[in-house]
mmCIF file of C-alpha atoms in Angstrom:
data_model
loop_
_atom_site.group_PDB
_atom_site.id
_atom_site.type_symbol
_atom_site.label_atom_id
_atom_site.label_comp_id
_atom_site.label_asym_id
_atom_site.label_seq_id
_atom_site.Cartn_x
_atom_site.Cartn_y
_atom_site.Cartn_z
ATOM 1 C CA UNK A 1 -31.551 14.638 -49.609
ATOM 2 C CA UNK A 2 -27.966 14.427 -48.468
ATOM 3 C CA UNK A 3 -26.167 10.977 -48.615
ATOM 4 C CA UNK A 4 -24.321 9.839 -45.422
ATOM 5 C CA UNK A 5 -20.827 8.491 -46.456
ATOM 6 C CA UNK A 6 -19.326 5.400 -45.275
ATOM 7 C CA UNK A 7 -16.601 5.467 -42.893
ATOM 8 C CA UNK A 8 -14.335 4.210 -45.826
ATOM 9 C CA UNK A 9 -15.425 6.787 -48.260
ATOM 10 C CA UNK A 10 -15.055 9.376 -45.528
ATOM 11 C CA UNK A 11 -11.328 8.240 -44.950
ATOM 12 C CA UNK A 12 -10.475 8.069 -48.829
ATOM 13 C CA UNK A 13 -12.055 11.593 -49.207
ATOM 14 C CA UNK A 14 -10.211 13.176 -46.309
ATOM 15 C CA UNK A 15 -6.855 11.376 -47.505
ATOM 16 C CA UNK A 16 -7.307 12.866 -51.196
ATOM 17 C CA UNK A 17 -8.013 16.530 -49.750
ATOM 18 C CA UNK A 18 -5.322 16.251 -47.164
ATOM 19 C CA UNK A 19 -2.553 15.355 -49.714
ATOM 20 C CA UNK A 20 -3.348 18.242 -52.089
ATOM 21 C CA UNK A 21 -3.485 20.596 -49.024
ATOM 22 C CA UNK A 22 -0.342 19.523 -47.653
ATOM 23 C CA UNK A 23 1.458 19.749 -50.828
ATOM 24 C CA UNK A 24 0.338 23.214 -51.400
ATOM 25 C CA UNK A 25 1.339 24.089 -47.653
ATOM 26 C CA UNK A 26 4.644 22.427 -48.035
ATOM 27 C CA UNK A 27 5.351 24.873 -51.056
ATOM 28 C CA UNK A 28 4.394 27.917 -49.015
ATOM 29 C CA UNK A 29 6.390 26.872 -45.760
ATOM 30 C CA UNK A 30 9.610 27.431 -47.654
ATOM 31 C CA UNK A 31 8.954 31.015 -48.322
ATOM 32 C CA UNK A 32 8.374 32.444 -44.849
ATOM 33 C CA UNK A 33 11.780 30.981 -43.866
ATOM 34 C CA UNK A 34 13.649 32.849 -46.753
ATOM 35 C CA UNK A 35 11.860 36.030 -46.002
ATOM 36 C CA UNK A 36 12.803 36.077 -42.303
ATOM 37 C CA UNK A 37 16.483 35.495 -43.112
ATOM 38 C CA UNK A 38 16.258 38.367 -45.739
ATOM 39 C CA UNK A 39 14.474 40.733 -43.196
ATOM 40 C CA UNK A 40 16.793 39.652 -40.159
ATOM 41 C CA UNK A 41 18.865 42.587 -40.491
ATOM 42 C CA UNK A 42 15.905 44.967 -40.089
ATOM 43 C CA UNK A 43 14.346 43.475 -37.014
ATOM 44 C CA UNK A 44 14.882 45.334 -33.731
ATOM 45 C CA UNK A 45 17.795 44.067 -31.529
ATOM 46 C CA UNK A 46 17.250 42.077 -28.228
ATOM 47 C CA UNK A 47 14.600 39.709 -29.863
ATOM 48 C CA UNK A 48 14.535 36.075 -29.058
ATOM 49 C CA UNK A 49 15.172 35.168 -32.754
ATOM 50 C CA UNK A 50 18.117 37.294 -33.037
ATOM 51 C CA UNK A 51 19.589 36.011 -29.950
ATOM 52 C CA UNK A 52 19.232 32.526 -31.222
ATOM 53 C CA UNK A 53 20.868 33.418 -34.704
ATOM 54 C CA UNK A 54 23.505 35.233 -33.076
ATOM 55 C CA UNK A 55 24.456 32.143 -30.852
ATOM 56 C CA UNK A 56 24.503 30.150 -33.907
ATOM 57 C CA UNK A 57 26.525 32.314 -36.312
ATOM 58 C CA UNK A 58 29.903 31.355 -34.403
ATOM 59 C CA UNK A 59 32.340 29.554 -36.685
ATOM 60 C CA UNK A 60 31.533 25.867 -36.546
ATOM 61 C CA UNK A 61 34.215 23.000 -36.030
ATOM 62 C CA UNK A 62 32.533 20.773 -38.847
ATOM 63 C CA UNK A 63 29.581 19.336 -40.157
ATOM 64 C CA UNK A 64 28.573 17.569 -36.985
ATOM 65 C CA UNK A 65 28.378 20.919 -35.265
ATOM 66 C CA UNK A 66 26.471 22.499 -37.725
ATOM 67 C CA UNK A 67 23.844 19.809 -37.743
ATOM 68 C CA UNK A 68 23.850 20.030 -33.745
ATOM 69 C CA UNK A 69 23.205 23.682 -34.175
ATOM 70 C CA UNK A 70 20.303 23.406 -36.697
ATOM 71 C CA UNK A 71 18.753 20.857 -34.404
ATOM 72 C CA UNK A 72 18.983 23.032 -31.385
ATOM 73 C CA UNK A 73 17.574 26.091 -33.371
ATOM 74 C CA UNK A 74 14.606 23.890 -34.515
ATOM 75 C CA UNK A 75 13.992 22.650 -30.972
ATOM 76 C CA UNK A 76 13.912 26.153 -29.752
ATOM 77 C CA UNK A 77 11.609 27.175 -32.562
ATOM 78 C CA UNK A 78 9.175 24.345 -31.684
ATOM 79 C CA UNK A 79 9.299 25.458 -28.052
ATOM 80 C CA UNK A 80 8.526 28.973 -28.913
ATOM 81 C CA UNK A 81 5.588 27.976 -31.345
ATOM 82 C CA UNK A 82 4.241 25.384 -28.762
ATOM 83 C CA UNK A 83 4.372 22.543 -31.247
ATOM 84 C CA UNK A 84 6.005 20.125 -28.839
ATOM 85 C CA UNK A 85 8.548 17.366 -29.701
ATOM 86 C CA UNK A 86 8.870 16.361 -33.328
ATOM 87 C CA UNK A 87 11.598 13.928 -33.825
ATOM 88 C CA UNK A 88 13.450 13.837 -37.193
ATOM 89 C CA UNK A 89 12.897 10.310 -37.580
ATOM 90 C CA UNK A 90 8.938 10.782 -37.733
ATOM 91 C CA UNK A 91 7.604 9.598 -41.006
ATOM 92 C CA UNK A 92 5.955 12.829 -42.355
ATOM 93 C CA UNK A 93 4.718 11.202 -45.510
ATOM 94 C CA UNK A 94 0.876 11.340 -46.047
ATOM 95 C CA UNK A 95 0.258 13.257 -42.728
ATOM 96 C CA UNK A 96 -1.775 16.355 -42.149
ATOM 97 C CA UNK A 97 -0.035 19.735 -41.905
ATOM 98 C CA UNK A 98 0.148 20.647 -38.078
ATOM 99 C CA UNK A 99 -1.866 23.506 -37.049
ATOM 100 C CA UNK A 100 -0.500 26.825 -36.496
ATOM 101 C CA UNK A 101 -0.840 27.525 -32.723
ATOM 102 C CA UNK A 102 -1.829 30.899 -31.751
ATOM 103 C CA UNK A 103 -0.854 32.001 -28.271
ATOM 104 C CA UNK A 104 -3.482 33.781 -26.216
ATOM 105 C CA UNK A 105 -3.416 37.377 -25.286
ATOM 106 C CA UNK A 106 -4.237 38.979 -22.045
ATOM 107 C CA UNK A 107 -7.461 41.028 -22.029
ATOM 108 C CA UNK A 108 -8.209 44.169 -20.076
ATOM 109 C CA UNK A 109 -10.854 42.645 -17.916
ATOM 110 C CA UNK A 110 -9.012 39.401 -17.253
ATOM 111 C CA UNK A 111 -8.134 40.390 -13.747
ATOM 112 C CA UNK A 112 -11.616 41.006 -12.676
ATOM 113 C CA UNK A 113 -13.459 38.425 -10.814
ATOM 114 C CA UNK A 114 -15.349 36.076 -13.118
ATOM 115 C CA UNK A 115 -19.191 35.246 -12.556
ATOM 116 C CA UNK A 116 -19.267 31.377 -11.890
ATOM 117 C CA UNK A 117 -22.380 30.623 -10.188
ATOM 118 C CA UNK A 118 -22.858 27.457 -7.854
ATOM 119 C CA UNK A 119 -26.485 27.129 -8.642
ATOM 120 C CA UNK A 120 -26.543 27.904 -12.136
ATOM 121 C CA UNK A 121 -25.401 24.494 -14.102
ATOM 122 C CA UNK A 122 -23.900 24.774 -17.404
ATOM 123 C CA UNK A 123 -24.837 22.631 -20.437
ATOM 124 C CA UNK A 124 -22.009 20.561 -21.818
ATOM 125 C CA UNK A 125 -21.997 20.198 -25.509
ATOM 126 C CA UNK A 126 -19.361 18.668 -27.676
ATOM 127 C CA UNK A 127 -18.640 19.505 -31.232
ATOM 128 C CA UNK A 128 -20.525 17.396 -33.884
ATOM 129 C CA UNK A 129 -17.570 17.104 -36.215
ATOM 130 C CA UNK A 130 -13.971 16.237 -36.202
ATOM 131 C CA UNK A 131 -11.644 19.313 -35.201
ATOM 132 C CA UNK A 132 -9.309 18.038 -38.174
ATOM 133 C CA UNK A 133 -11.324 16.816 -41.053
ATOM 134 C CA UNK A 134 -14.634 18.330 -40.192
ATOM 135 C CA UNK A 135 -16.499 15.088 -40.972
ATOM 136 C CA UNK A 136 -19.258 13.653 -38.782
ATOM 137 C CA UNK A 137 -19.013 9.583 -38.083
ATOM 138 C CA UNK A 138 -20.925 9.408 -34.693
ATOM 139 C CA UNK A 139 -19.597 7.197 -32.209
ATOM 140 C CA UNK A 140 -16.107 6.933 -33.702
ATOM 141 C CA UNK A 141 -15.250 10.402 -32.712
ATOM 142 C CA UNK A 142 -13.070 10.744 -29.704
ATOM 143 C CA UNK A 143 -13.974 13.462 -27.182
ATOM 144 C CA UNK A 144 -11.678 15.768 -25.152
ATOM 145 C CA UNK A 145 -12.470 15.605 -21.507
ATOM 146 C CA UNK A 146 -11.265 19.530 -21.082
ATOM 147 C CA UNK A 147 -12.844 21.373 -24.204
ATOM 148 C CA UNK A 148 -15.480 20.777 -26.683
ATOM 149 C CA UNK A 149 -13.482 19.424 -29.672
ATOM 150 C CA UNK A 150 -13.718 15.657 -30.861
ATOM 151 C CA UNK A 151 -11.408 13.714 -33.354
ATOM 152 C CA UNK A 152 -11.092 10.754 -35.315
ATOM 153 C CA UNK A 153 -8.276 8.364 -34.429
ATOM 154 C CA UNK A 154 -7.074 8.272 -37.939
ATOM 155 C CA UNK A 155 -6.817 12.090 -38.190
ATOM 156 C CA UNK A 156 -5.071 12.043 -35.005
ATOM 157 C CA UNK A 157 -2.422 9.543 -36.333
ATOM 158 C CA UNK A 158 -1.881 11.707 -39.664
ATOM 159 C CA UNK A 159 -1.427 14.746 -37.404
ATOM 160 C CA UNK A 160 1.430 12.904 -35.699
ATOM 161 C CA UNK A 161 -0.320 13.314 -32.236
ATOM 162 C CA UNK A 162 -1.365 9.515 -31.892
ATOM 163 C CA UNK A 163 1.810 7.257 -31.917
ATOM 164 C CA UNK A 164 1.631 3.338 -31.551
ATOM 165 C CA UNK A 165 2.115 3.462 -27.827
ATOM 166 C CA UNK A 166 -0.394 5.753 -27.349
ATOM 167 C CA UNK A 167 -3.058 4.721 -29.650
ATOM 168 C CA UNK A 168 -4.424 1.928 -27.472
ATOM 169 C CA UNK A 169 -4.648 4.179 -24.100
ATOM 170 C CA UNK A 170 -6.587 6.745 -26.161
ATOM 171 C CA UNK A 171 -8.970 4.357 -27.751
ATOM 172 C CA UNK A 172 -9.573 2.851 -24.107
ATOM 173 C CA UNK A 173 -9.865 6.282 -22.052
ATOM 174 C CA UNK A 174 -11.617 8.521 -24.508
ATOM 175 C CA UNK A 175 -15.037 7.166 -23.668
ATOM 176 C CA UNK A 176 -14.553 6.337 -20.021
ATOM 177 C CA UNK A 177 -14.746 8.601 -17.012
ATOM 178 C CA UNK A 178 -11.016 9.041 -16.979
ATOM 179 C CA UNK A 179 -11.174 10.733 -20.292
ATOM 180 C CA UNK A 180 -8.568 11.936 -22.658
ATOM 181 C CA UNK A 181 -7.287 15.245 -23.428
ATOM 182 C CA UNK A 182 -6.872 16.652 -26.824
ATOM 183 C CA UNK A 183 -3.426 18.045 -28.056
ATOM 184 C CA UNK A 184 -4.622 21.434 -27.215
ATOM 185 C CA UNK A 185 -5.435 20.940 -23.775
ATOM 186 C CA UNK A 186 -2.629 18.415 -23.025
ATOM 187 C CA UNK A 187 -0.136 21.037 -23.752
ATOM 188 C CA UNK A 188 -0.128 23.237 -20.789
ATOM 189 C CA UNK A 189 2.570 25.598 -22.428
ATOM 190 C CA UNK A 190 -0.073 26.770 -24.925
ATOM 191 C CA UNK A 191 -1.574 28.721 -21.999
ATOM 192 C CA UNK A 192 1.256 31.190 -21.952
ATOM 193 C CA UNK A 193 1.134 34.463 -23.982
ATOM 194 C CA UNK A 194 4.068 35.283 -26.281
ATOM 195 C CA UNK A 195 5.519 37.532 -23.471
ATOM 196 C CA UNK A 196 5.318 34.765 -20.926
ATOM 197 C CA UNK A 197 6.780 32.150 -23.360
ATOM 198 C CA UNK A 198 9.695 34.370 -24.032
ATOM 199 C CA UNK A 199 10.269 34.853 -20.240
ATOM 200 C CA UNK A 200 10.419 31.208 -19.803
ATOM 201 C CA UNK A 201 12.581 30.518 -22.834
ATOM 202 C CA UNK A 202 15.147 33.230 -21.407
ATOM 203 C CA UNK A 203 15.176 31.345 -18.022
ATOM 204 C CA UNK A 204 15.702 28.008 -19.566
ATOM 205 C CA UNK A 205 18.487 29.445 -21.722
ATOM 206 C CA UNK A 206 20.232 31.058 -19.053
ATOM 207 C CA UNK A 207 20.290 27.867 -17.015
ATOM 208 C CA UNK A 208 21.620 26.004 -19.962
ATOM 209 C CA UNK A 209 18.505 23.670 -20.150
ATOM 210 C CA UNK A 210 18.500 21.716 -23.478
ATOM 211 C CA UNK A 211 14.966 21.670 -24.986
ATOM 212 C CA UNK A 212 13.503 18.208 -25.550
ATOM 213 C CA UNK A 213 15.772 16.408 -23.115
ATOM 214 C CA UNK A 214 15.112 14.425 -20.192
ATOM 215 C CA UNK A 215 16.121 15.933 -16.652
ATOM 216 C CA UNK A 216 17.456 13.727 -13.911
ATOM 217 C CA UNK A 217 17.070 14.660 -10.435
ATOM 218 C CA UNK A 218 20.569 16.433 -10.059
ATOM 219 C CA UNK A 219 19.608 18.376 -13.246
ATOM 220 C CA UNK A 220 16.193 19.279 -11.876
ATOM 221 C CA UNK A 221 17.516 20.614 -8.419
ATOM 222 C CA UNK A 222 20.483 22.319 -10.121
ATOM 223 C CA UNK A 223 18.056 24.161 -12.412
ATOM 224 C CA UNK A 224 15.655 25.036 -9.413
ATOM 225 C CA UNK A 225 18.647 26.242 -7.495
ATOM 226 C CA UNK A 226 19.782 28.594 -10.348
ATOM 227 C CA UNK A 227 16.309 30.030 -10.799
ATOM 228 C CA UNK A 228 16.054 30.824 -7.017
ATOM 229 C CA UNK A 229 19.559 32.476 -7.204
ATOM 230 C CA UNK A 230 18.492 34.561 -10.165
ATOM 231 C CA UNK A 231 15.383 35.607 -8.527
ATOM 232 C CA UNK A 232 16.384 36.454 -5.024
ATOM 233 C CA UNK A 233 20.293 36.605 -5.292
ATOM 234 C CA UNK A 234 20.745 33.904 -2.521
ATOM 235 C CA UNK A 235 21.038 30.357 -2.271
ATOM 236 C CA UNK A 236 17.556 28.257 -1.927
ATOM 237 C CA UNK A 237 16.885 27.167 1.536
ATOM 238 C CA UNK A 238 16.885 23.351 2.101
ATOM 239 C CA UNK A 239 13.133 23.359 2.742
ATOM 240 C CA UNK A 240 12.621 24.455 -0.634
ATOM 241 C CA UNK A 241 15.073 21.861 -1.862
ATOM 242 C CA UNK A 242 13.358 19.183 -0.188
ATOM 243 C CA UNK A 243 9.941 20.469 -1.778
ATOM 244 C CA UNK A 244 11.617 20.572 -5.389
ATOM 245 C CA UNK A 245 12.869 16.842 -4.681
ATOM 246 C CA UNK A 246 9.110 15.915 -3.886
ATOM 247 C CA UNK A 247 8.029 17.722 -7.103
ATOM 248 C CA UNK A 248 10.521 15.700 -9.134
ATOM 249 C CA UNK A 249 9.147 12.313 -7.597
ATOM 250 C CA UNK A 250 5.708 13.590 -8.365
ATOM 251 C CA UNK A 251 6.757 14.216 -12.061
ATOM 252 C CA UNK A 252 8.290 10.646 -12.145
ATOM 253 C CA UNK A 253 5.576 8.403 -11.116
ATOM 254 C CA UNK A 254 7.090 5.309 -12.958
ATOM 255 C CA UNK A 255 10.524 5.816 -10.949
ATOM 256 C CA UNK A 256 12.560 5.914 -14.144
ATOM 257 C CA UNK A 257 15.013 8.292 -12.521
ATOM 258 C CA UNK A 258 14.217 11.157 -15.036
ATOM 259 C CA UNK A 259 11.292 13.304 -16.105
ATOM 260 C CA UNK A 260 10.375 13.735 -19.762
ATOM 261 C CA UNK A 261 10.802 16.949 -21.466
ATOM 262 C CA UNK A 262 6.916 17.559 -21.876
ATOM 263 C CA UNK A 263 6.251 16.953 -17.947
ATOM 264 C CA UNK A 264 9.015 19.460 -17.233
ATOM 265 C CA UNK A 265 7.662 21.993 -19.566
ATOM 266 C CA UNK A 266 4.192 21.612 -18.250
ATOM 267 C CA UNK A 267 5.430 22.087 -14.703
ATOM 268 C CA UNK A 268 7.208 25.070 -15.393
ATOM 269 C CA UNK A 269 4.358 26.618 -17.375
ATOM 270 C CA UNK A 270 1.891 26.214 -14.617
ATOM 271 C CA UNK A 271 4.507 27.479 -12.092
ATOM 272 C CA UNK A 272 4.780 30.701 -14.220
ATOM 273 C CA UNK A 273 1.139 31.013 -14.461
ATOM 274 C CA UNK A 274 0.674 30.710 -10.862
ATOM 275 C CA UNK A 275 3.660 33.245 -10.089
ATOM 276 C CA UNK A 276 2.439 35.964 -12.519
ATOM 277 C CA UNK A 277 -1.140 35.915 -13.142
ATOM 278 C CA UNK A 278 -3.821 36.419 -10.556
ATOM 279 C CA UNK A 279 -6.152 33.828 -9.400
ATOM 280 C CA UNK A 280 -9.161 35.657 -11.345
ATOM 281 C CA UNK A 281 -7.079 35.503 -14.575
ATOM 282 C CA UNK A 282 -6.571 31.701 -13.978
ATOM 283 C CA UNK A 283 -10.170 31.309 -13.344
ATOM 284 C CA UNK A 284 -11.098 32.659 -16.908
ATOM 285 C CA UNK A 285 -8.968 29.853 -18.352
ATOM 286 C CA UNK A 286 -11.290 27.041 -17.040
ATOM 287 C CA UNK A 287 -13.550 25.550 -19.448
ATOM 288 C CA UNK A 288 -17.387 24.658 -18.994
ATOM 289 C CA UNK A 289 -16.334 20.980 -18.293
ATOM 290 C CA UNK A 290 -13.846 21.872 -15.629
ATOM 291 C CA UNK A 291 -16.272 24.487 -14.237
ATOM 292 C CA UNK A 292 -19.090 21.691 -13.905
ATOM 293 C CA UNK A 293 -16.720 19.062 -12.346
ATOM 294 C CA UNK A 294 -15.555 21.754 -9.753
ATOM 295 C CA UNK A 295 -19.313 22.248 -8.955
ATOM 296 C CA UNK A 296 -20.008 18.475 -8.571
ATOM 297 C CA UNK A 297 -16.806 18.327 -6.298
ATOM 298 C CA UNK A 298 -18.003 21.277 -3.896
ATOM 299 C CA UNK A 299 -21.428 20.119 -3.726
ATOM 300 C CA UNK A 300 -20.362 16.580 -2.778
ATOM 301 C CA UNK A 301 -18.256 17.948 0.090
ATOM 302 C CA UNK A 302 -21.002 20.488 1.362
ATOM 303 C CA UNK A 303 -23.052 17.823 2.778
ATOM 304 C CA UNK A 304 -25.277 20.253 5.018
ATOM 305 C CA UNK A 305 -25.864 22.425 2.129
ATOM 306 C CA UNK A 306 -24.870 25.653 3.727
ATOM 307 C CA UNK A 307 -22.764 26.663 1.071
ATOM 308 C CA UNK A 308 -19.551 26.378 2.790
ATOM 309 C CA UNK A 309 -16.957 23.303 3.615
ATOM 310 C CA UNK A 310 -14.053 23.205 6.022
ATOM 311 C CA UNK A 311 -10.433 23.942 5.037
ATOM 312 C CA UNK A 312 -9.677 20.193 5.629
ATOM 313 C CA UNK A 313 -12.201 19.248 2.923
ATOM 314 C CA UNK A 314 -10.436 21.991 0.441
ATOM 315 C CA UNK A 315 -7.152 20.544 1.262
ATOM 316 C CA UNK A 316 -8.433 17.101 0.347
ATOM 317 C CA UNK A 317 -9.779 18.339 -2.921
ATOM 318 C CA UNK A 318 -6.258 19.741 -3.800
ATOM 319 C CA UNK A 319 -4.431 16.604 -3.243
ATOM 320 C CA UNK A 320 -7.038 14.466 -5.127
ATOM 321 C CA UNK A 321 -8.168 16.801 -7.724
ATOM 322 C CA UNK A 322 -8.856 14.637 -10.960
ATOM 323 C CA UNK A 323 -6.327 11.996 -9.780
ATOM 324 C CA UNK A 324 -6.051 9.799 -12.796
ATOM 325 C CA UNK A 325 -6.306 5.983 -12.498
ATOM 326 C CA UNK A 326 -5.567 5.119 -16.266
ATOM 327 C CA UNK A 327 -5.392 1.202 -15.670
ATOM 328 C CA UNK A 328 -8.939 1.335 -13.998
ATOM 329 C CA UNK A 329 -11.127 1.569 -17.045
ATOM 330 C CA UNK A 330 -14.707 1.833 -15.793
ATOM 331 C CA UNK A 331 -16.925 1.886 -18.803
ATOM 332 C CA UNK A 332 -16.725 2.342 -22.750
ATOM 333 C CA UNK A 333 -20.537 3.195 -22.856
ATOM 334 C CA UNK A 334 -19.984 6.739 -21.865
ATOM 335 C CA UNK A 335 -21.593 9.398 -24.057
ATOM 336 C CA UNK A 336 -19.386 11.774 -25.880
ATOM 337 C CA UNK A 337 -21.275 14.726 -24.107
ATOM 338 C CA UNK A 338 -20.161 13.433 -20.656
ATOM 339 C CA UNK A 339 -18.736 16.014 -18.227
ATOM 340 C CA UNK A 340 -15.490 14.414 -17.779
ATOM 341 C CA UNK A 341 -13.223 12.342 -15.471
ATOM 342 C CA UNK A 342 -14.197 11.892 -12.001
ATOM 343 C CA UNK A 343 -11.845 9.381 -10.618
ATOM 344 C CA UNK A 344 -12.666 7.179 -7.711
ATOM 345 C CA UNK A 345 -10.077 9.292 -5.585
ATOM 346 C CA UNK A 346 -11.616 12.517 -6.608
ATOM 347 C CA UNK A 347 -13.911 14.526 -4.073
ATOM 348 C CA UNK A 348 -16.824 14.362 -6.729
ATOM 349 C CA UNK A 349 -16.963 10.671 -6.629
ATOM 350 C CA UNK A 350 -17.873 10.952 -2.771
ATOM 351 C CA UNK A 351 -21.437 11.550 -3.979
ATOM 352 C CA UNK A 352 -21.746 7.824 -4.938
ATOM 353 C CA UNK A 353 -19.060 6.459 -2.298
ATOM 354 C CA UNK A 354 -18.535 7.970 0.890
ATOM 355 C CA UNK A 355 -16.283 5.559 2.722
ATOM 356 C CA UNK A 356 -14.500 6.967 5.553
ATOM 357 C CA UNK A 357 -10.965 5.806 4.554
ATOM 358 C CA UNK A 358 -11.101 8.254 1.620
ATOM 359 C CA UNK A 359 -11.517 11.371 3.666
ATOM 360 C CA UNK A 360 -8.130 12.797 5.004
ATOM 361 C CA UNK A 361 -8.419 13.619 8.779
ATOM 362 C CA UNK A 362 -8.877 17.365 9.346
ATOM 363 C CA UNK A 363 -7.443 19.103 12.300
ATOM 364 C CA UNK A 364 -9.622 21.557 14.364
ATOM 365 C CA UNK A 365 -7.833 24.489 13.202
ATOM 366 C CA UNK A 366 -8.442 23.495 9.449
ATOM 367 C CA UNK A 367 -12.399 23.170 10.350
ATOM 368 C CA UNK A 368 -12.368 26.519 11.882
ATOM 369 C CA UNK A 369 -11.950 28.348 8.682
ATOM 370 C CA UNK A 370 -14.942 27.746 6.387
ATOM 371 C CA UNK A 371 -14.512 28.336 2.563
ATOM 372 C CA UNK A 372 -17.363 29.189 0.269
ATOM 373 C CA UNK A 373 -17.669 28.535 -3.341
ATOM 374 C CA UNK A 374 -15.568 31.459 -4.877
ATOM 375 C CA UNK A 375 -12.752 30.574 -2.293
ATOM 376 C CA UNK A 376 -12.974 27.004 -3.354
ATOM 377 C CA UNK A 377 -12.403 27.844 -6.934
ATOM 378 C CA UNK A 378 -9.568 30.332 -6.285
ATOM 379 C CA UNK A 379 -7.571 27.916 -3.939
ATOM 380 C CA UNK A 380 -8.035 24.988 -6.418
ATOM 381 C CA UNK A 381 -7.962 26.612 -9.961
ATOM 382 C CA UNK A 382 -4.263 26.049 -10.385
ATOM 383 C CA UNK A 383 -4.445 22.333 -9.509
ATOM 384 C CA UNK A 384 -7.199 21.884 -11.892
ATOM 385 C CA UNK A 385 -5.250 23.448 -14.787
ATOM 386 C CA UNK A 386 -2.456 21.358 -14.001
ATOM 387 C CA UNK A 387 -4.546 18.154 -14.170
ATOM 388 C CA UNK A 388 -5.036 18.726 -17.734
ATOM 389 C CA UNK A 389 -2.221 16.695 -19.428
ATOM 390 C CA UNK A 390 -2.651 12.931 -20.101
ATOM 391 C CA UNK A 391 0.412 11.967 -18.308
ATOM 392 C CA UNK A 392 0.410 10.275 -15.087
ATOM 393 C CA UNK A 393 2.930 12.650 -13.584
ATOM 394 C CA UNK A 394 1.531 15.107 -11.142
ATOM 395 C CA UNK A 395 2.463 18.537 -12.585
ATOM 396 C CA UNK A 396 1.731 20.444 -9.516
ATOM 397 C CA UNK A 397 2.439 18.790 -5.987
ATOM 398 C CA UNK A 398 0.159 20.307 -3.470
ATOM 399 C CA UNK A 399 1.609 21.333 -0.064
ATOM 400 C CA UNK A 400 1.412 18.678 2.585
#
């Protein structure tokens, strides 16, 4: 008969194993970099790595410029590999080795319409063991509101994904209806393929965007102007500039006067997906938890049960999709198999509360066009994906 380890014994065992694994991987980590430098001359020209190297092989003016060049190269590599921001002052002692993110690949059938039934509900099951240490400790596991993974808070800290300022927030929201997204789902940039990521990096480099930096409103508008001019070879219209300014405000909910790098990167990633992938391909990115929440939202809006909703109701869903109320903690007694966050402002919550002030008025023209379940999914999928990050920023501002 197996013996159930205590939490202290589990942590001690995980620490011993992780230290040994980290030391082994640290030794292997130096070898690929040496091999890449030796093989740099044989790689094909025009690749992103060569362009980064060529830009950094210019004569340096001194040690400070060399250090800056090295930091810039490391930042671009983190962006390419989807590892996010890793400040140099971060204490790496006694931490787990970060996972090697593998970017997705497009499949031949991705553009075909997926079969997502409205009537057939999906069973939501979370993993039983921590994604990092693969140890089960029941209620101490933090579930992701998007995918099936669960985590220990201690493992998240040692991975570097749970800092002091976010530890309390994760602890308070993971078991509530608000929910918490794990580091896979929180990073929209990881949805991009290698080709799509290369395209985005080329755009950022051509517009002289410094990775891992904050952007002011002037920086953001200047970037949008440059991107528009590259694509259409003409100046961006004033109406689009106003829309870009509204998007900046949505990315800066705390009115700091700038947007964080991760929010900017998530916004650009979802914009690129919306631009180059058909809606059927985007629908295939939805997880069972997201599809189940979409069903709940549609059924709540379809009050006469005829399988159709008005355009005004669909517009309401776009504006309130999974709107996060992080300061309004509802309950900490939610099972880890809970479907996910359905906030008070979301359309799914109208099943329990149908106050008239929460429904936006719809015009007669909007009510003329009826939208069925597949149409509801297609028109909302990009906003469902954009709502994945934990940040309070609105990464894709719906049109008015």
